[in-house]
PDB file of C-alpha atoms in Angstrom:
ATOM      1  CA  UNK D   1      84.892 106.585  99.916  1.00  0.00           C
ATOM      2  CA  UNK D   2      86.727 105.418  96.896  1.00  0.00           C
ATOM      3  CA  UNK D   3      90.308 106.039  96.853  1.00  0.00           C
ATOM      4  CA  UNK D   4      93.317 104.358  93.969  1.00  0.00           C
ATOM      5  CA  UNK D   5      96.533 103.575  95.329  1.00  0.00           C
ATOM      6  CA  UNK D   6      99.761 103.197  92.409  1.00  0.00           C
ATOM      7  CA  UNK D   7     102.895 101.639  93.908  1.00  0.00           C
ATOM      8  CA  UNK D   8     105.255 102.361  91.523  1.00  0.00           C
ATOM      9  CA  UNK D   9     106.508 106.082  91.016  1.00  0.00           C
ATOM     10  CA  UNK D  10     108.438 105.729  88.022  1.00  0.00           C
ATOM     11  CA  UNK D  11     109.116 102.599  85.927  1.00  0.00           C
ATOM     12  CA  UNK D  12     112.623 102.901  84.185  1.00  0.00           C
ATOM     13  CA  UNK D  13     112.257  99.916  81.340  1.00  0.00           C
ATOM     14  CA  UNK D  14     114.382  99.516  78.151  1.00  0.00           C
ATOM     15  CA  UNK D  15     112.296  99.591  74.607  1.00  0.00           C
ATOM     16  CA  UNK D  16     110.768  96.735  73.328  1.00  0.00           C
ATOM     17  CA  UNK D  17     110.480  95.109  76.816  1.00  0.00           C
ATOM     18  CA  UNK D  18     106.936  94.306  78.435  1.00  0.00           C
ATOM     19  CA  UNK D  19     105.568  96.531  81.121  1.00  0.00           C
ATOM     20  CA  UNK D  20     103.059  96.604  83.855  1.00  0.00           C
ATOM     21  CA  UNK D  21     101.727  99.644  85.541  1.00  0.00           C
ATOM     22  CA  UNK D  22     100.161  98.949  89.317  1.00  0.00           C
ATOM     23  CA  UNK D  23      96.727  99.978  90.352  1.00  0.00           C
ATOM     24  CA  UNK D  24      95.102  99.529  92.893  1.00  0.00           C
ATOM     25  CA  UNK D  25      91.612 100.671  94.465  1.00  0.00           C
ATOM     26  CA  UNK D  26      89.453 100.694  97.560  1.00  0.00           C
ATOM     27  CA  UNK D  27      85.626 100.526  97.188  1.00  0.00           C
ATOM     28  CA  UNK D  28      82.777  99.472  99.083  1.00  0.00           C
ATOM     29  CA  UNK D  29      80.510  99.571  95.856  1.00  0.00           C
ATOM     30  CA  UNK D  30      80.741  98.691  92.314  1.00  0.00           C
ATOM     31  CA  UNK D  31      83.328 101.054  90.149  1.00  0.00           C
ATOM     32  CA  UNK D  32      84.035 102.198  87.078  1.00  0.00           C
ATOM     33  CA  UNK D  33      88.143 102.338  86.315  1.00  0.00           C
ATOM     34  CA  UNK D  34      90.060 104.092  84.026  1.00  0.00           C
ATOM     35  CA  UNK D  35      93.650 104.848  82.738  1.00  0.00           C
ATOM     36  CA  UNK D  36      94.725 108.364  81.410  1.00  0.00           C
ATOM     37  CA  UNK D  37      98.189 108.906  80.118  1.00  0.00           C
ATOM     38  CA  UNK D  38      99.800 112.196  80.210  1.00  0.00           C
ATOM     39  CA  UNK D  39     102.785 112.928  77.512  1.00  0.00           C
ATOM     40  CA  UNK D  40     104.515 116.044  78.641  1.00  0.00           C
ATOM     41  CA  UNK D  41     103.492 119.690  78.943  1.00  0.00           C
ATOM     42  CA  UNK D  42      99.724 117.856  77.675  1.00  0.00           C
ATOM     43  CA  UNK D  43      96.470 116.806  79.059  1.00  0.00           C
ATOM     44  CA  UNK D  44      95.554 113.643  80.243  1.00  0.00           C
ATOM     45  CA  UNK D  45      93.976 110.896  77.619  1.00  0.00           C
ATOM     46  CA  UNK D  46      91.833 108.002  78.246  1.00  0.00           C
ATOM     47  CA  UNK D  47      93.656 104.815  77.276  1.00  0.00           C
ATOM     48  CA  UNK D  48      90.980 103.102  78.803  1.00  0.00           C
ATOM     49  CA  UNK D  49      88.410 101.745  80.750  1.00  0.00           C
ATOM     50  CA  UNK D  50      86.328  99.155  83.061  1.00  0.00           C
ATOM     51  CA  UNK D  51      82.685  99.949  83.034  1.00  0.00           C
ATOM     52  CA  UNK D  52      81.571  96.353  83.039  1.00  0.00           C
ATOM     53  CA  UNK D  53      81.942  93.054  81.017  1.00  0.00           C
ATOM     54  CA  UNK D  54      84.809  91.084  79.989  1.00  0.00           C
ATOM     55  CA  UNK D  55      87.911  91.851  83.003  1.00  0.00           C
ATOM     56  CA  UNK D  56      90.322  92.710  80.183  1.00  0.00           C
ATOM     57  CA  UNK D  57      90.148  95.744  79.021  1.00  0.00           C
ATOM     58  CA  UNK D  58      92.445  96.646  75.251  1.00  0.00           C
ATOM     59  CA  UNK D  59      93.292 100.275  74.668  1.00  0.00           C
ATOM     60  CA  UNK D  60      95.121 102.715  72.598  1.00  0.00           C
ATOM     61  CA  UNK D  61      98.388 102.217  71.643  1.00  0.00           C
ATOM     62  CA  UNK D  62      98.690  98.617  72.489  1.00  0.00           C
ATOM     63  CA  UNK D  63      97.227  98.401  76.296  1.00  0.00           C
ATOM     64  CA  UNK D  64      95.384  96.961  78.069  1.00  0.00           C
ATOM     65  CA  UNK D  65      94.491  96.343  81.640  1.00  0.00           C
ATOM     66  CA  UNK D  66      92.622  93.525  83.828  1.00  0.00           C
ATOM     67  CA  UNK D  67      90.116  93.950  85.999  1.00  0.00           C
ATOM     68  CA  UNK D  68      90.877  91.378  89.427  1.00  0.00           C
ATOM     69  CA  UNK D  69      87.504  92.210  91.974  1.00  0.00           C
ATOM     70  CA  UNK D  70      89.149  90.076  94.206  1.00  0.00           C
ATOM     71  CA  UNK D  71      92.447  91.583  94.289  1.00  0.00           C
ATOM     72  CA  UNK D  72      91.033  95.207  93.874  1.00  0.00           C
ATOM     73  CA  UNK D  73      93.445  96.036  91.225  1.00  0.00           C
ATOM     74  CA  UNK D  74      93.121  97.130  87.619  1.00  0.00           C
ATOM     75  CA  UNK D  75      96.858  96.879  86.323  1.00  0.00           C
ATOM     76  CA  UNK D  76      98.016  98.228  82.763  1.00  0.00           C
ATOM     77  CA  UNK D  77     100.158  96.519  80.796  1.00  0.00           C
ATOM     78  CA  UNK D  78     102.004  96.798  77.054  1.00  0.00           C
ATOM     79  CA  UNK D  79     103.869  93.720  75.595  1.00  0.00           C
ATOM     80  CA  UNK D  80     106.644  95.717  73.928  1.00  0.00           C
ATOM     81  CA  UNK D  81     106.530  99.369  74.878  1.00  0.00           C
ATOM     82  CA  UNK D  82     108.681 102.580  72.348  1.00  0.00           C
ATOM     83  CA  UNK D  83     110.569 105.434  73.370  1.00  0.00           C
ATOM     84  CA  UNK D  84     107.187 107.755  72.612  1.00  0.00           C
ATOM     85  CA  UNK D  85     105.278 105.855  75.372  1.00  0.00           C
ATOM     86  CA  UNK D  86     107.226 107.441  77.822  1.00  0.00           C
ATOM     87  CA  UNK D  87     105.010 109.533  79.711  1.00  0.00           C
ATOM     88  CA  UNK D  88     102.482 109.874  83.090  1.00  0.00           C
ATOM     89  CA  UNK D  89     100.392 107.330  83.775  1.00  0.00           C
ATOM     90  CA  UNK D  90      97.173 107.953  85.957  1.00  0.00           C
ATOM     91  CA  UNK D  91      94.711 105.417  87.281  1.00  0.00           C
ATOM     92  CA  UNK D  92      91.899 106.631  88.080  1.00  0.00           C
ATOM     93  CA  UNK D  93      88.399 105.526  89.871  1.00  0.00           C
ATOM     94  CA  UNK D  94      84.324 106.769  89.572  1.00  0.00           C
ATOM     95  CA  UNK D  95      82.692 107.586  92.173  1.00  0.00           C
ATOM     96  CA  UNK D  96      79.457 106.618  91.033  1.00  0.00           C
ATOM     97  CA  UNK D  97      77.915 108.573  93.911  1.00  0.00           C
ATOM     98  CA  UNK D  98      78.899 111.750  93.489  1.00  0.00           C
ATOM     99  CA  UNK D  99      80.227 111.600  89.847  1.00  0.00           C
ATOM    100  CA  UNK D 100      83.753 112.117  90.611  1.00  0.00           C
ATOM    101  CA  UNK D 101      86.556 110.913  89.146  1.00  0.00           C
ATOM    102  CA  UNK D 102      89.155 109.863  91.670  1.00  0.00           C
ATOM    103  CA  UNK D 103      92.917 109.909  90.878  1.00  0.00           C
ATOM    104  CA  UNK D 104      96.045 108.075  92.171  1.00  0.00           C
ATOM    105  CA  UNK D 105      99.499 109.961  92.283  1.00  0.00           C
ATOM    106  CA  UNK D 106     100.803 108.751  88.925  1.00  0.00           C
ATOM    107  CA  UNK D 107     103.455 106.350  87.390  1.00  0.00           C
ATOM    108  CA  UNK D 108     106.289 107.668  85.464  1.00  0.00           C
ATOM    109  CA  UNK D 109     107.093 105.413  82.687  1.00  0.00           C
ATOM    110  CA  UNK D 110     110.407 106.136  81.192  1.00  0.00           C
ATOM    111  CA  UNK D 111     111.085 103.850  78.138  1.00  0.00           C
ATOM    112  CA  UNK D 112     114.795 103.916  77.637  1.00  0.00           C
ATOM    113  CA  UNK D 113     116.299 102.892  74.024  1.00  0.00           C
TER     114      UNK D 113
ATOM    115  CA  UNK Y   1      90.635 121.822  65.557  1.00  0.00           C
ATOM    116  CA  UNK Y   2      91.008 121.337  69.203  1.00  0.00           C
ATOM    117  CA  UNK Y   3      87.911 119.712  71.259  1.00  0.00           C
ATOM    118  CA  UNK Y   4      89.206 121.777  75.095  1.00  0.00           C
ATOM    119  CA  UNK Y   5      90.773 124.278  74.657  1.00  0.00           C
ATOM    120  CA  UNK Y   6      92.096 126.924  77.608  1.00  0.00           C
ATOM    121  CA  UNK Y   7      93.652 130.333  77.984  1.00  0.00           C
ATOM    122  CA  UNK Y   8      95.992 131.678  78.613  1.00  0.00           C
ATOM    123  CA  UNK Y   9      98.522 128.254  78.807  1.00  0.00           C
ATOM    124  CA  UNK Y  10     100.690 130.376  80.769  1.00  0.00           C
ATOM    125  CA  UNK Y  11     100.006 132.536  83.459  1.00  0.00           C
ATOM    126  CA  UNK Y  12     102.680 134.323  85.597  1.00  0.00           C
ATOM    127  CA  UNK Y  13     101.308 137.233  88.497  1.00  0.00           C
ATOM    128  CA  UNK Y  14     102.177 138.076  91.634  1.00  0.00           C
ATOM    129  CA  UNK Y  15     100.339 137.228  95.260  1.00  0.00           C
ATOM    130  CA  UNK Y  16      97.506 139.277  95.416  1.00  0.00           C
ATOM    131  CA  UNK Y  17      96.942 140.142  92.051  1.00  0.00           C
ATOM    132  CA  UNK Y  18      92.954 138.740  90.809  1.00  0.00           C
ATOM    133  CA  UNK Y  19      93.010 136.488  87.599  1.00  0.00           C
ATOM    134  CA  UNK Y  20      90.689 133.995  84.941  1.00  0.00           C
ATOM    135  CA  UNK Y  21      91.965 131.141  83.006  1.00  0.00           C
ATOM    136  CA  UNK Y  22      88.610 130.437  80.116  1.00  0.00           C
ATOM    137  CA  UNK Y  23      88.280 127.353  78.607  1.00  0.00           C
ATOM    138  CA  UNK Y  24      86.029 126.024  75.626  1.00  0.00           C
ATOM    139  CA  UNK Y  25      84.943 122.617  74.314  1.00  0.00           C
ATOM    140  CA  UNK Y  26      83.620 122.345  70.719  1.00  0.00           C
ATOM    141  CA  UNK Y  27      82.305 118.649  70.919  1.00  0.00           C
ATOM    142  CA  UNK Y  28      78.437 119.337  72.447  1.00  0.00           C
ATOM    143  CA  UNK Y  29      79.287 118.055  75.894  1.00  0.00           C
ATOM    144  CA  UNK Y  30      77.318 119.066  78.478  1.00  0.00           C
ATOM    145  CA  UNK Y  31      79.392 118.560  81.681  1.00  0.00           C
ATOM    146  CA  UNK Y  32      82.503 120.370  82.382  1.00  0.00           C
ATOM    147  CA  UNK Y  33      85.252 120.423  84.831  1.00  0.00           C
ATOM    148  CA  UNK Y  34      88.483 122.103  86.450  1.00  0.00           C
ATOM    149  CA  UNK Y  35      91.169 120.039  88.071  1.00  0.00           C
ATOM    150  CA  UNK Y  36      94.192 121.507  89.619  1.00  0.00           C
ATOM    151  CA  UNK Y  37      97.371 119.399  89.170  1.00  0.00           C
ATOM    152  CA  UNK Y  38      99.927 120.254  92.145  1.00  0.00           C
ATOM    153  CA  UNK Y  39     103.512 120.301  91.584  1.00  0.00           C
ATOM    154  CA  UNK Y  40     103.616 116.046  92.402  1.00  0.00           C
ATOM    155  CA  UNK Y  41     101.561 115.751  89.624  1.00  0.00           C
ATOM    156  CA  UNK Y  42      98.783 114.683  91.898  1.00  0.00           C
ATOM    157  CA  UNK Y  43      95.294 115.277  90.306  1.00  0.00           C
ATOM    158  CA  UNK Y  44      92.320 117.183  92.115  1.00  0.00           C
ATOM    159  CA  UNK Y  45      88.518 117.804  91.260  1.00  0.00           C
ATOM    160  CA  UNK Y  46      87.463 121.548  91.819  1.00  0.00           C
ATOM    161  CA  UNK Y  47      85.037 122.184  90.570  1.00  0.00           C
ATOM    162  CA  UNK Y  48      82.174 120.500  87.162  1.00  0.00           C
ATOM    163  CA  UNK Y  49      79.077 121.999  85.710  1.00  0.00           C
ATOM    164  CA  UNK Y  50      76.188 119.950  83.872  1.00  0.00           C
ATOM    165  CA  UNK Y  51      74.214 122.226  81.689  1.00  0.00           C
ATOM    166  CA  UNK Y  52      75.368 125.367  83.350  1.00  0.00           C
ATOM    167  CA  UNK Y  53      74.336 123.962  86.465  1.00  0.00           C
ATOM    168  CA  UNK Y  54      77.184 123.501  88.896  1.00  0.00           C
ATOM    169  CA  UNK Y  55      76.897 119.955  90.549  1.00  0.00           C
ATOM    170  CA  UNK Y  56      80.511 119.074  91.729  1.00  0.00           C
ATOM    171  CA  UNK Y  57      81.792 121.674  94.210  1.00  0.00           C
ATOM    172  CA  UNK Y  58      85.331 121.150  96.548  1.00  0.00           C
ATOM    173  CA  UNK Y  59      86.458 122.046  99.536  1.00  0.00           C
ATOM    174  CA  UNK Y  60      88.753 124.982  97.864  1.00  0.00           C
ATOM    175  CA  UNK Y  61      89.040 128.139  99.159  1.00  0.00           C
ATOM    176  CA  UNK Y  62      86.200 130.726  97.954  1.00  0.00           C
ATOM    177  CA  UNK Y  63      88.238 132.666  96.280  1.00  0.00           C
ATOM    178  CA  UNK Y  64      88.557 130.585  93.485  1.00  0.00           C
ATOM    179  CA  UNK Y  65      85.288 131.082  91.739  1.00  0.00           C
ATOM    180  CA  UNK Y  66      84.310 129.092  88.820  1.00  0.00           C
ATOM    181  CA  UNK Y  67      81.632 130.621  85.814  1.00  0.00           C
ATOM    182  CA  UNK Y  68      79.543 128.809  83.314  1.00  0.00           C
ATOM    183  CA  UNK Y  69      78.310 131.599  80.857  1.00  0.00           C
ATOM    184  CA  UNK Y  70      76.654 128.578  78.103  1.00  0.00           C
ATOM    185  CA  UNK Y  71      77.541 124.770  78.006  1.00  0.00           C
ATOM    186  CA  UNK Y  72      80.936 124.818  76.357  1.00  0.00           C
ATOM    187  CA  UNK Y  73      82.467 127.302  78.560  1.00  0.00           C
ATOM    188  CA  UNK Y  74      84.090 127.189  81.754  1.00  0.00           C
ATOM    189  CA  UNK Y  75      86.058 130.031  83.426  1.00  0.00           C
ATOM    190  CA  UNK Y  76      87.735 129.791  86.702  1.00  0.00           C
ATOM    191  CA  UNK Y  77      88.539 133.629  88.161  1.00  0.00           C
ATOM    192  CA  UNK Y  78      91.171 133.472  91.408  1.00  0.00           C
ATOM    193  CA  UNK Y  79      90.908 136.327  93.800  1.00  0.00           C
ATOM    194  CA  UNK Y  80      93.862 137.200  95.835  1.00  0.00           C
ATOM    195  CA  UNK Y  81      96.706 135.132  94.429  1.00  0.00           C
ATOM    196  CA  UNK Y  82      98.285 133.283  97.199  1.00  0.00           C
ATOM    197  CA  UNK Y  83     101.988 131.358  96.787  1.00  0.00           C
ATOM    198  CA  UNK Y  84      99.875 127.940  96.956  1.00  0.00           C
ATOM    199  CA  UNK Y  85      98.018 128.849  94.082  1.00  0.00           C
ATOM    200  CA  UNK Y  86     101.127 127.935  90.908  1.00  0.00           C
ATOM    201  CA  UNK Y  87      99.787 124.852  89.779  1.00  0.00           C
ATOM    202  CA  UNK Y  88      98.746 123.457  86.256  1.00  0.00           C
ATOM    203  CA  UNK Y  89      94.823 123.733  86.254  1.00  0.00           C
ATOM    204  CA  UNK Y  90      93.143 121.581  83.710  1.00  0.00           C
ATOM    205  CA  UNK Y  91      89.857 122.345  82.539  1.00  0.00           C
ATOM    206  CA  UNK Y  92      87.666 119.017  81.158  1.00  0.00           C
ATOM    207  CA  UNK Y  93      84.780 118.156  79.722  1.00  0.00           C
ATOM    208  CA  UNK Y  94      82.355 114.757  79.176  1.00  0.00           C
ATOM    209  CA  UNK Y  95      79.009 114.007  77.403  1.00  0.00           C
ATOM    210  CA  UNK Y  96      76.911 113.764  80.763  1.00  0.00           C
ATOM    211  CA  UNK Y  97      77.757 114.470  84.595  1.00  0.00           C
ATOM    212  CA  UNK Y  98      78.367 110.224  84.676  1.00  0.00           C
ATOM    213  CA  UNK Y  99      82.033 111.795  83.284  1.00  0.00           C
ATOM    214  CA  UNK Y 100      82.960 108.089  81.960  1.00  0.00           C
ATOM    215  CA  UNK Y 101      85.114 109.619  79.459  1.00  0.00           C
ATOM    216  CA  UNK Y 102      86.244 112.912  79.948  1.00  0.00           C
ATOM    217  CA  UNK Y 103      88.411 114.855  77.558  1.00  0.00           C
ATOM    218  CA  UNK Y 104      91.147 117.363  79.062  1.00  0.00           C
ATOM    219  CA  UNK Y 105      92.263 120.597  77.411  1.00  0.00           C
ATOM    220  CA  UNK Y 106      95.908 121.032  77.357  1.00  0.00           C
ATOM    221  CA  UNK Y 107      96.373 122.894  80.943  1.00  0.00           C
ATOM    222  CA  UNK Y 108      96.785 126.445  82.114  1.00  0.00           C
ATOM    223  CA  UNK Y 109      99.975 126.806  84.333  1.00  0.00           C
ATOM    224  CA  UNK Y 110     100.197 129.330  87.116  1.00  0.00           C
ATOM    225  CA  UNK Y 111     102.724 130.890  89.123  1.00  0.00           C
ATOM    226  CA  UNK Y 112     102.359 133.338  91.590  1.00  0.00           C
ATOM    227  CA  UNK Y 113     105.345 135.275  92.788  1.00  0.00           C
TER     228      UNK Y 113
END
């Protein structure tokens, strides 16, 4: 069974500084991976994803995440991150068996001016 | 115009009390899902229909019982409101069961007292 493992509750980082979200997964088969971000009292969003193809991924709002198959991890990062990107952060896995989409706990990313 | 949309967005009742949270999508998708986000933030599957059809189905207790009355519509109805229950339950939807992209609606939070 698939399961996604984030290290990092919260990430406290000043504006304008780089930042890298953790991810990582456990698989037996090929996955599909995905970030969603969650601003408050909102949905989630895809910011987005690995189906297959080139390991690094580009996104909304400036991200974009690598692929490593041997280091099972799928991290998300921004170069220079604003106070309006502070929000959840949710990696996520497919399940291509059963058509689930598998969550890890979250990453708080508080951008602080 | 919002693509998922759910009501009520809030929802207080007390234990024991029987209630529905709807939801609606307006972009032709023909999968649909509810998620139940606990108070960690951590992210569940509950329950997705394809075409009516239900095709994803939890271990959650059977009182929470999930209706599909066309393809953009979901409603969840909770017998017997326990404590446990208060969560934020997110209803979703994607273009096919594969749910590579899947688009949440803006969540319905519950608390039982």
């Amino acid at each position: 069974a698939q399961s996604v493992t984030q290290l990092d509750s919260q990430v406290p980082v000043f504006e304008e500084a780089p930042v890298e979200l953790r991810c990582n997964y456990s698989s037996s088969v090929s996955v599909y991976l995905f970030w969603y971000v969650q601003y408050p009292n909102q949905g989630l969003q895809l910011l987005l994803k690995y189906l297959s193809g080139s390991t690094l991924v580009k996104g909304i709002n400036g991200f974009e995440a690598e692929f490593n198959k041997s280091q099972t991890s799928f991290h998300l990062r921004k170069p220079s991150v604003h106070i309006s990107d502070t929000a959840e952060y949710f990696c996520a896995v497919s399940d291509p068996s059963s058509y689930k989409l598998i969550f890890g706990s979250g990453t708080r990313l508080l951008v602080r001016p | 115009d919002t693509a998922v949309s759910q009501t009520p967005k809030y929802l207080v009742t007390q234990m024991g009390n029987d209630k529905s949270i709807k939801c609606e999508q307006n972009l032709g998708h023909d999968t649909m899902y509810w998620y139940k986000q606990d108070s960690k933030k951590f992210l569940k599957i509950m329950f997705s229909y394809n075409n009516k059809e239900l095709i994803i189905n939890e271990t959650v207790p059977n009182r929470f019982s999930p209706k599909s009355p066309d393809k953009a519509h979901l409603n969840l109805h909770i017998n017997s409101l326990e404590l446990g229950d208060s969560a934020v339950y997110f209803c979703a939807s994607s273009q096919d069961a594969q749910g590579y992209e899947q688009y949440f609606g803006p969540g319905t939070r519950l608390t039982v007292t």
